[in-house]
Amino acid sequence: MTAQKNTWPAAFTERIRKQFPDTAGQFIEFLDQDVNVSIRLNADKMNLQPRLAEIPWCTTGYFLPERPVFALDPLWHAGAYYVQEASSMFLEQVFGQIRLDHPKLVLDLCAAPGGKSTHLNSLLGQADLLVANEVIRARVPVLIENLTKWGHTNFLVSNSDPRQFGELGALFDVLVIDAPCSGEGLFRRDPEAALEWSPENANLCAVRQRRILAESWSCVKGGGYLVYSTCTFNPAENEENLSWLKKQGGFTSIRIPLRPDWNIEEMEQDGIWGYRFLPHKVQGEGFFVALLRKTEETNPVRFPRKYKTLLQKPVALPQNWVLSPETKKFFQHQDRLKFIPADWEPEILFLFEKINLVKAGTTLGLVKKKDILPEHELSMCLDLNGAVFHPVELSLEGALKYLGREQFNLSLEGNDWHLASFRGIPLGFLKNLGTRFNNYYPKEWRLRMQDRKAVQLWYD
Ligand SMILES: C[S@@+](CC[C@H](N)C(=O)[O-])C[C@H]1O[C@@H](n2cnc3c(N)ncnc32)[C@H](O)[C@@H]1O
């Protein structure tokens, strides 16, 4: 089905005609097509083979036939899947070309709202560590929410400027820059965005991207990788920026094997390979990505022998609330009991002193006098030892009421902590008080939608 025709800025269509002389007509026509809705499953939470059209370059990616009201699906709140446009999921193929035989420290420099970061958490191994950074403070909470719900415990969230990472020295094995851009590739999804577009604004984006690249490039180790992506077709923001970077520092460009039926365009300029997702060729939005490997030697970062901040020993430790406690370093921060991946303690302490870390570690409980109350984060995490809590499986109606922090009738065993779930996937904790229960779903994430008639579960 074709939507109504939009009018695109003349300077934009003119550039597209020059850039793609043979197919520009089709290109522009396809900008008026309906947008596909797609999701990426969190296979660690939701292990199923849906009867949906597959996204060919991502093993966990699927197209939905129509857009449901995701807010009315308890499993969306539980981090069982992420709504993401299909082209971006090519990150799986890019990551497949990264060859490092040791645990990786990965920086996602422009991370909010967390599409790439949640994907990276799925692609990385348990021994790796992800730093998800977002420079705009107001966009940090949604990044924390999405990563927390995704359930991995090997990530940190920071709110720092790219320059601060460059100043750290060559610390990271992989740097992902999903750069802020002129957004031409998303015009189809959001035609209003085209109103903001002008050649001048697109050029300003290119200048900003160069600054981001220049300021952060030094945080990549020799032999480490840069994944650079945008959602624009503008050469100044894509291949030309990478040609410019090549003059500043040494790297080789890595080719990504493609299947012809994917219809992804491979291009080469100045020895740099780039991958373009064009609207008339792929079922996805406009996207550009390139993978580079640093060839320059770098000096290892020296960590101080002593830190100003030390991890405080916890007063109490319900270690059995999590799986594999031996891999974790437990500590207490004010009244919260937390843990980080033990093997990354030096790097985490180092980052804690050098950048603005806003989330370091997973909170498993809150110390309240002699009690320890389990924290919501624990219910979301893949390391939760569910056997410790009474299980309570909710109906769809019950699950939506739970997510709305409402009271409803439930028959519960024992005056104790219960782990509420929907279709076996945890939603959060509640505590039985006999005639009623305390609902511990976080206020700030509560389901506010009162009209719940439009429920439609794509997995039924
Ligand atoms: C394309 S979006 C990132 C999308 C995200 N990677 C995802 O997959 O969900 C670009 C991000 O860069 C951030 N940003 C804006 N200006 C920036 C700057 N000067 N330096 C670094 N990041 C910036 C934006 O706030 C935005 O979150």
Short mmCIF file of C-alpha atoms and ligand atoms in Angstrom, two decimals, residues 40 82-84 88 91 108-119 133-137 139 143 146 160-163 176-181 186 208-209 211-212 215 229-231 287, ligand 1:
data_model
loop_
_atom_site.label_atom_id
_atom_site.label_comp_id
_atom_site.label_asym_id
_atom_site.label_seq_id
_atom_site.Cartn_x
_atom_site.Cartn_y
_atom_site.Cartn_z
CA ARG A 40 14.34 -7.73 17.57
CA TYR A 82 12.86 -4.26 21.19
CA VAL A 83 11.05 -2.33 18.49
CA GLN A 84 13.73 -1.36 15.99
CA SER A 88 20.00 -1.02 11.92
CA LEU A 91 24.92 -4.55 13.23
CA ASP A 108 28.60 2.82 22.32
CA LEU A 109 29.28 6.56 22.21
CA CYS A 110 25.89 7.88 21.01
CA ALA A 111 23.63 5.34 22.64
CA ALA A 112 20.16 6.68 23.51
CA PRO A 113 17.50 5.34 23.34
CA GLY A 114 19.41 2.07 23.28
CA GLY A 115 18.62 0.24 20.02
CA LYS A 116 22.28 -0.53 19.25
CA SER A 117 23.21 -0.93 22.92
CA THR A 118 20.60 -3.61 23.61
CA HIS A 119 21.64 -5.32 20.38
CA ASN A 133 27.13 6.69 26.65
CA GLU A 134 24.65 9.46 25.92
CA VAL A 135 25.77 13.08 26.00
CA ILE A 136 22.27 14.59 26.28
CA ARG A 137 21.20 14.25 29.91
CA ARG A 139 17.95 11.08 26.98
CA LEU A 143 18.68 4.40 27.80
CA ASN A 146 15.88 -0.07 27.95
CA SER A 160 29.88 12.30 28.99
CA ASP A 161 31.13 14.27 26.04
CA PRO A 162 33.03 12.32 23.32
CA ARG A 163 36.12 14.41 24.18
CA VAL A 176 30.51 2.27 18.04
CA ILE A 177 29.53 5.72 16.77
CA ASP A 178 25.91 5.77 15.65
CA ALA A 179 26.23 9.45 14.93
CA PRO A 180 23.62 12.19 15.25
CA CYS A 181 22.87 13.01 11.61
CA LEU A 186 14.06 8.38 8.43
CA ARG A 208 29.72 17.72 14.25
CA GLN A 209 30.40 14.12 13.24
CA ARG A 211 34.41 16.51 15.75
CA ILE A 212 32.99 13.38 17.41
CA GLU A 215 37.78 13.63 19.67
CA SER A 229 26.90 4.47 11.21
CA THR A 230 24.31 7.10 10.35
CA CYS A 231 20.74 7.08 9.10
CA PHE A 287 21.18 3.56 6.83
C1 LIG B 1 21.27 8.27 15.93
S1 LIG B 1 21.03 8.67 17.60
C2 LIG B 1 21.54 7.23 18.42
C3 LIG B 1 20.58 6.10 18.36
C4 LIG B 1 21.02 4.91 19.19
N1 LIG B 1 22.36 4.51 18.87
C5 LIG B 1 20.10 3.74 19.00
O1 LIG B 1 20.43 2.81 18.25
O2 LIG B 1 19.03 3.72 19.64
C6 LIG B 1 22.35 9.75 17.94
C7 LIG B 1 22.57 10.08 19.39
O3 LIG B 1 23.68 10.99 19.49
C8 LIG B 1 23.43 11.93 20.51
N2 LIG B 1 24.21 13.16 20.26
C9 LIG B 1 23.76 14.38 19.86
N3 LIG B 1 24.79 15.24 19.78
C10 LIG B 1 25.90 14.59 20.12
C11 LIG B 1 27.27 14.95 20.25
N4 LIG B 1 27.68 16.19 19.97
N5 LIG B 1 28.14 14.01 20.66
C12 LIG B 1 27.73 12.75 20.91
N6 LIG B 1 26.44 12.36 20.81
C13 LIG B 1 25.54 13.26 20.42
C14 LIG B 1 21.94 12.14 20.43
O4 LIG B 1 21.45 12.60 21.65
C15 LIG B 1 21.41 10.77 20.07
O5 LIG B 1 21.05 10.06 21.22
#
